[in-house]
Coordinates of C-alpha atoms in Angstrom, one line a residue:
M20 CA 139.6 58.2 81.1
Y21 CA 140.1 58.9 84.8
K22 CA 141.8 56.2 86.8
R23 CA 141.7 57.5 90.4
L24 CA 140.2 60.2 92.5
E25 CA 141.8 61.4 95.8
L26 CA 140.1 63.7 98.2
K27 CA 141.5 65.4 101.3
N28 CA 139.3 66.9 104.0
F29 CA 136.3 67.2 101.7
K30 CA 132.9 66.7 103.4
A31 CA 132.7 63.2 104.8
F32 CA 136.3 62.3 103.9
R33 CA 139.4 63.0 105.9
E34 CA 141.2 61.1 103.1
L35 CA 139.8 59.1 100.2
D36 CA 141.7 57.3 97.5
L37 CA 139.2 55.8 95.1
E38 CA 139.9 53.8 92.0
L39 CA 137.8 54.8 89.0
R40 CA 137.1 52.3 86.2
P41 CA 135.0 52.6 83.0
L42 CA 132.0 51.5 85.1
T43 CA 132.2 52.6 88.8
L44 CA 129.2 51.9 91.0
L45 CA 128.9 53.8 94.3
S46 CA 126.7 52.2 97.0
G47 CA 126.2 52.3 100.7
M48 CA 123.8 53.5 103.4
N49 CA 122.6 57.1 103.4
G50 CA 125.0 59.8 104.5
M51 CA 128.1 57.8 103.8
G52 CA 129.6 60.1 101.2
K53 CA 128.6 58.6 97.9
S54 CA 127.1 61.9 96.7
S55 CA 130.2 63.7 97.9
V56 CA 132.3 61.8 95.4
L57 CA 130.1 63.1 92.5
Q58 CA 130.0 66.6 94.1
S59 CA 133.7 66.8 94.1
L60 CA 133.9 66.2 90.4
L61 CA 131.0 68.5 89.7
L62 CA 132.6 71.2 91.8
L63 CA 135.7 71.1 89.7
R64 CA 133.7 71.2 86.5
Q65 CA 131.5 74.1 87.8
S66 CA 134.6 76.1 88.8
Y67 CA 136.2 75.6 85.4
L68 CA 133.1 76.5 83.4
Q69 CA 132.8 79.8 85.3
R70 CA 136.5 80.3 85.1
S71 CA 136.3 83.9 83.8
E72 CA 135.5 84.7 87.5
V73 CA 137.6 82.2 89.3
V74 CA 140.8 81.3 87.5
T75 CA 143.8 82.9 89.1
N76 CA 146.5 84.7 87.0
K77 CA 148.6 81.6 87.4
G78 CA 146.0 79.4 85.7
Q79 CA 144.8 77.6 88.8
L80 CA 141.2 77.2 89.7
N81 CA 139.5 78.9 92.6
L82 CA 136.5 76.9 93.8
I83 CA 133.1 78.4 93.3
L84 CA 130.8 76.5 95.6
N85 CA 127.4 77.6 94.4
G86 CA 126.5 77.4 90.7
E87 CA 124.6 75.6 88.0
L88 CA 125.8 72.1 89.0
V89 CA 126.0 72.1 92.8
E90 CA 125.1 74.4 95.7
L91 CA 127.4 73.5 98.6
G92 CA 127.2 76.6 100.7
T93 CA 130.4 78.1 102.2
G94 CA 133.8 76.8 103.2
Q95 CA 132.5 75.5 106.5
D96 CA 130.0 73.3 104.7
I97 CA 132.6 71.4 102.6
F98 CA 135.6 71.0 104.9
F99 CA 135.8 67.8 106.8
D100 CA 134.5 68.7 110.2
R101 CA 135.9 65.9 112.4
V102 CA 139.3 67.4 112.6
D103 CA 141.6 66.7 115.5
Y104 CA 144.4 68.9 114.3
R105 CA 144.9 72.7 113.9
P106 CA 142.5 74.4 111.5
D107 CA 145.3 76.9 110.5
V108 CA 147.1 74.1 108.7
L109 CA 144.1 72.3 107.4
E110 CA 144.1 71.9 103.6
L111 CA 141.4 70.9 101.2
G112 CA 142.6 68.8 98.3
F113 CA 141.4 67.1 95.1
T114 CA 143.6 64.9 92.9
L115 CA 142.5 63.3 89.6
H116 CA 144.5 60.7 87.7
E117 CA 144.0 60.5 83.9
E118 CA 145.3 57.5 82.1
N119 CA 147.1 59.4 79.3
I120 CA 148.1 62.7 81.0
G121 CA 148.9 61.7 84.6
Q122 CA 147.7 63.4 87.7
Y123 CA 146.5 66.9 88.5
Q124 CA 146.1 68.4 91.9
W125 CA 144.0 71.3 93.3
S126 CA 144.7 72.6 96.9
Y127 CA 142.9 75.1 99.1
D128 CA 143.7 76.5 102.5
Y129 CA 141.2 76.6 105.4
D130 CA 141.0 80.4 105.4
A131 CA 137.6 81.0 103.9
F132 CA 135.2 79.6 106.5
S133 CA 132.3 81.8 105.5
A134 CA 133.2 82.4 101.8
D135 CA 131.6 80.6 98.8
V136 CA 134.7 81.0 96.6
L137 CA 137.9 79.4 97.8
T138 CA 141.2 80.7 96.6
A139 CA 143.6 78.3 95.0
K140 CA 146.7 77.5 97.0
N141 CA 149.1 76.0 94.5
P142 CA 150.0 77.3 91.0
A143 CA 148.9 75.5 88.0
A144 CA 151.0 72.5 86.9
T145 CA 152.6 72.5 83.5
N146 CA 149.9 70.0 82.2
S147 CA 147.0 72.2 83.3
H148 CA 145.9 73.2 79.8
T149 CA 145.9 69.6 78.6
F150 CA 144.1 68.3 81.7
Y151 CA 141.3 70.9 81.3
E152 CA 140.7 69.4 77.8
T153 CA 139.6 66.1 79.3
S154 CA 135.9 65.1 79.6
L155 CA 135.1 66.4 83.0
F156 CA 135.7 70.0 81.8
Q157 CA 134.4 69.7 78.2
D158 CA 131.1 69.0 76.4
N159 CA 131.6 65.3 76.2
F160 CA 130.0 65.0 79.6
H161 CA 126.6 64.2 81.0
Y162 CA 125.3 64.6 84.6
L163 CA 121.9 63.7 85.9
Q164 CA 121.0 64.4 89.5
A165 CA 118.6 62.3 91.5
E166 CA 115.8 64.9 91.4
R167 CA 115.0 65.0 87.7
V168 CA 112.1 66.6 86.0
G169 CA 108.9 64.7 86.3
P170 CA 105.8 64.6 84.1
R171 CA 104.6 68.0 82.9
T172 CA 102.7 69.5 80.1
A173 CA 105.7 71.5 78.7
F174 CA 109.5 71.0 78.8
G175 CA 112.2 73.6 78.2
M176 CA 114.2 74.4 75.1
S177 CA 117.7 75.8 75.0
D178 CA 119.7 76.1 71.7
H179 CA 122.7 77.2 73.7
R180 CA 122.7 74.1 76.0
V181 CA 121.4 71.6 73.4
R182 CA 122.8 72.6 70.0
Q183 CA 126.1 74.2 71.0
H184 CA 127.0 72.1 74.0
R185 CA 125.0 68.9 73.7
Q186 CA 123.8 69.1 77.3
L187 CA 120.6 67.7 78.9
G188 CA 120.6 69.9 82.0
R189 CA 121.3 68.4 85.4
A190 CA 117.7 67.6 86.0
G191 CA 117.2 66.4 82.4
E192 CA 115.1 69.5 81.7
F193 CA 116.2 69.8 78.1
T194 CA 115.9 66.0 77.3
A195 CA 113.0 66.5 74.9
H196 CA 114.7 69.2 73.0
F197 CA 118.0 67.2 72.9
L198 CA 116.2 64.2 71.5
D199 CA 114.4 66.2 68.9
V200 CA 117.6 67.9 67.7
W201 CA 119.8 64.9 67.7
R202 CA 117.2 62.2 67.0
S203 CA 119.1 60.9 63.9
D204 CA 122.5 60.7 65.5
P205 CA 123.9 57.1 65.1
V206 CA 124.2 55.2 68.3
D207 CA 127.4 53.1 68.8
R208 CA 126.7 49.5 67.6
R209 CA 127.9 48.1 70.9
V210 CA 125.1 49.7 72.8
R211 CA 122.3 49.3 70.3
H212 CA 119.2 47.4 71.4
P213 CA 119.6 43.8 70.1
K214 CA 116.1 43.6 68.7
T215 CA 116.3 46.6 66.4
N216 CA 118.5 47.5 63.5
A217 CA 117.7 51.2 63.5
D218 CA 120.7 53.1 64.7
G219 CA 119.3 56.6 65.2
L220 CA 119.2 58.0 68.8
F221 CA 115.4 58.4 68.8
N222 CA 114.8 54.8 67.6
Q223 CA 117.3 53.4 70.1
V224 CA 115.8 55.3 73.0
T225 CA 112.4 54.0 72.0
A226 CA 113.7 50.4 71.8
W227 CA 115.3 50.6 75.3
M228 CA 112.3 52.3 76.8
G229 CA 110.4 49.2 75.7
E230 CA 112.3 47.2 78.2
I231 CA 111.0 49.5 80.9
S232 CA 107.4 49.9 79.6
P233 CA 106.7 47.5 76.7
D234 CA 105.6 48.9 73.4
T235 CA 105.9 52.5 74.6
Q236 CA 105.7 55.1 71.8
I237 CA 107.1 58.5 72.4
E238 CA 106.0 61.6 70.6
I239 CA 108.1 64.8 70.8
K240 CA 107.0 68.1 69.3
P241 CA 108.6 71.6 69.5
H242 CA 106.5 74.7 70.0
T243 CA 109.0 77.3 68.9
D244 CA 106.5 80.2 69.4
M245 CA 106.5 79.4 73.1
D246 CA 110.1 77.9 73.4
V247 CA 108.8 74.7 74.9
M248 CA 108.6 71.0 73.9
S249 CA 105.6 68.7 74.4
V250 CA 106.0 65.0 75.1
R251 CA 103.2 62.5 74.7
I252 CA 103.2 58.8 75.4
G253 CA 101.3 56.2 73.5
F254 CA 100.8 52.5 73.3
P255 CA 99.6 50.2 70.5
G256 CA 95.8 50.6 69.9
T257 CA 95.5 53.7 72.0
K258 CA 95.7 57.4 71.5
S259 CA 98.7 59.3 72.9
F260 CA 98.6 60.8 76.4
R261 CA 100.2 63.7 78.0
S262 CA 103.2 62.7 80.2
T263 CA 101.2 63.9 83.2
N264 CA 98.7 61.1 82.6
V265 CA 101.2 58.2 82.4
G266 CA 103.2 58.4 85.6
F267 CA 106.7 59.1 86.7
G268 CA 108.6 56.1 85.4
I269 CA 108.8 56.9 81.7
T270 CA 109.5 60.6 82.2
Y271 CA 112.1 60.0 84.9
T272 CA 113.9 57.3 82.8
L273 CA 113.9 59.2 79.5
P274 CA 116.9 61.5 80.4
V275 CA 118.9 58.5 81.7
L276 CA 118.4 56.6 78.4
V277 CA 119.2 59.7 76.3
A278 CA 122.4 60.4 78.3
L279 CA 123.7 56.9 78.0
L280 CA 122.8 56.3 74.4
S281 CA 124.0 59.7 73.2
A282 CA 127.4 59.3 74.9
Q283 CA 130.2 58.6 72.6
P284 CA 133.6 57.1 73.3
G285 CA 135.5 59.5 75.5
Y286 CA 132.5 60.8 77.3
L287 CA 132.1 60.9 81.1
V288 CA 128.6 60.2 82.4
L289 CA 127.6 60.8 86.1
L290 CA 124.3 59.3 87.2
E291 CA 122.5 59.6 90.5
N292 CA 119.9 56.9 91.2
P293 CA 119.0 55.8 87.7
E294 CA 116.6 53.3 89.3
A295 CA 114.2 55.9 90.5
H296 CA 110.5 55.1 89.7
L297 CA 111.5 51.9 87.9
H298 CA 110.2 48.4 88.5
P299 CA 112.8 45.7 89.2
R300 CA 113.0 44.3 85.7
G301 CA 113.5 47.9 84.3
Q302 CA 116.2 48.5 86.9
S303 CA 118.0 45.3 85.8
M304 CA 117.8 46.2 82.2
M305 CA 119.2 49.7 83.1
G306 CA 122.1 47.9 84.7
E307 CA 122.7 46.0 81.4
L308 CA 122.6 49.2 79.4
I309 CA 125.0 50.9 81.7
A310 CA 127.4 48.0 81.3
R311 CA 127.1 48.1 77.5
V312 CA 127.9 51.8 77.5
A313 CA 130.9 51.4 79.7
S314 CA 132.2 48.7 77.4
A315 CA 132.0 51.1 74.5
G316 CA 134.6 53.6 75.6
V317 CA 132.4 55.7 77.9
Q318 CA 133.2 56.2 81.5
V319 CA 130.1 55.9 83.7
I320 CA 130.0 56.7 87.5
V321 CA 126.7 55.6 89.1
E322 CA 125.4 56.3 92.6
T323 CA 122.7 53.7 93.4
H324 CA 120.8 51.9 96.1
S325 CA 119.5 49.3 93.7
D326 CA 120.6 45.7 93.9
H327 CA 118.8 45.2 90.6
I328 CA 121.1 47.7 88.9
M329 CA 124.1 45.9 90.4
N330 CA 122.8 42.5 89.4
G331 CA 122.0 43.7 85.9
I332 CA 125.7 44.7 85.6
R333 CA 126.7 41.3 87.0
V334 CA 124.6 39.5 84.4
A335 CA 126.1 41.7 81.7
V336 CA 129.5 40.5 82.8
R337 CA 128.3 36.9 82.8
Q338 CA 127.1 37.4 79.2
N339 CA 130.4 38.9 78.1
L340 CA 128.9 42.3 77.4
V341 CA 131.5 44.0 79.6
D342 CA 134.9 42.9 80.9
P343 CA 134.8 42.4 84.7
K344 CA 138.1 44.3 85.0
R345 CA 136.3 47.4 83.7
V346 CA 133.8 47.3 86.6
A347 CA 134.3 48.5 90.2
F348 CA 131.7 48.1 92.9
H349 CA 132.5 50.5 95.8
F350 CA 130.7 50.2 99.2
F351 CA 130.8 53.1 101.6
Q352 CA 130.4 52.7 105.3
R353 CA 131.4 54.3 108.6
T354 CA 134.4 53.0 110.4
R355 CA 134.0 51.5 113.8
N356 CA 134.9 54.8 115.6
G357 CA 132.2 56.5 113.5
Q358 CA 134.6 59.3 112.6
D359 CA 135.6 58.3 109.1
V360 CA 134.3 56.6 106.0
D361 CA 135.7 53.3 104.8
V362 CA 135.3 52.0 101.2
E363 CA 135.3 48.3 100.4
T364 CA 135.6 47.1 96.8
P365 CA 134.6 43.4 96.2
E366 CA 136.0 42.2 92.9
I367 CA 133.8 40.6 90.3
D368 CA 134.8 37.6 88.2
K369 CA 133.9 36.7 84.6
E370 CA 130.9 34.7 85.9
G371 CA 129.5 37.7 87.6
R372 CA 130.3 36.5 91.1
L373 CA 131.8 38.7 93.8
D374 CA 134.8 37.5 95.8
Y375 CA 133.1 38.6 99.0
W376 CA 130.1 40.4 100.3
P377 CA 130.6 43.3 102.7
K378 CA 128.1 43.4 105.5
N379 CA 125.0 45.5 104.5
F380 CA 126.1 45.4 100.8
F381 CA 122.8 44.7 99.0
D382 CA 122.1 41.9 101.4
E383 CA 118.8 43.0 102.8
W384 CA 116.9 40.4 100.7
K385 CA 118.9 37.6 102.4
T386 CA 118.3 39.1 105.8
N387 CA 114.6 39.3 105.2
L388 CA 114.5 35.8 103.7
D389 CA 116.1 34.4 106.8
R390 CA 113.6 36.2 109.0
L391 CA 110.7 34.8 106.9
L392 CA 112.1 31.2 106.9
Y393 CA 113.5 31.0 110.4
G394 CA 111.9 33.9 112.3
G395 CA 113.9 36.1 114.7
E396 CA 115.0 39.7 114.8

């Protein structure tokens, strides 16, 4: 499990030293660098997975900026641009700390302004082989971007992605195929829905989906002659409907549920905006599920704008579903000079209470309530 991420001159960050816990929540206003944290991890994974092209003869990774996980442009797009020192000595750096192996560092010179592959600066450390066996670089990993596949009449199939590598696709495009192939896989008892004894993945996904849309019934059918999957949604007493006739919420949530419930101890799960298209109660229950998963040996890093997700996690702490020491709430905001990003991390206690509330940290409800009660700007 990763304990800390350090970034140097990457996008919004001159320097960032971020603690990672089993459940790490990234919040803040738009454009503050939350996505850049996830992109830094995805960039390293992407470069490793395409390593036949980008690993130097010393074993260190060159960075490939455009690939299947992220498209970041060229060197000028990812280097911190508010530099007040010489570009010829500017260095891009990533450091990850893993609890059992120690730290590993990747460094790159500012010499590829217009290139989309950056050459590694430092040789590989002696622990490089072991470090590349950790979850970020292996198949025990899920990532779902904010823009996921919506309702459609047909969903993709991929034996290579699903059967060989147990991947959903970054947009969740192979979720239906994954759920069909691995439907009977047992789900860890610590994350099973409390109202069902069935431990198979499909049954657990259905049970948790019921928290978002009560009594939802999901039908998945492969059409191997066309290499597509169909998904139909039903409710008690009705016929089943195409996903295009039900709305975005169920289809958008399905990949998130599958990613969380299929993750086993030792997995790393990166989620962008799991609250998308969900009503408040559904968002809160999603927060509870995320907390349960993080308590079961899975590391989850979530970018969110949802106070309901956060409060669902807080309630899970209050109900002893997750240890507060396993949870980190990070709030990203600009410094007073507007040139850098500052991160505040209020601590949560066993009652689910925060030791302080940074300004603009999920406090809009209070601000609006004050306006309603007392008027004013």
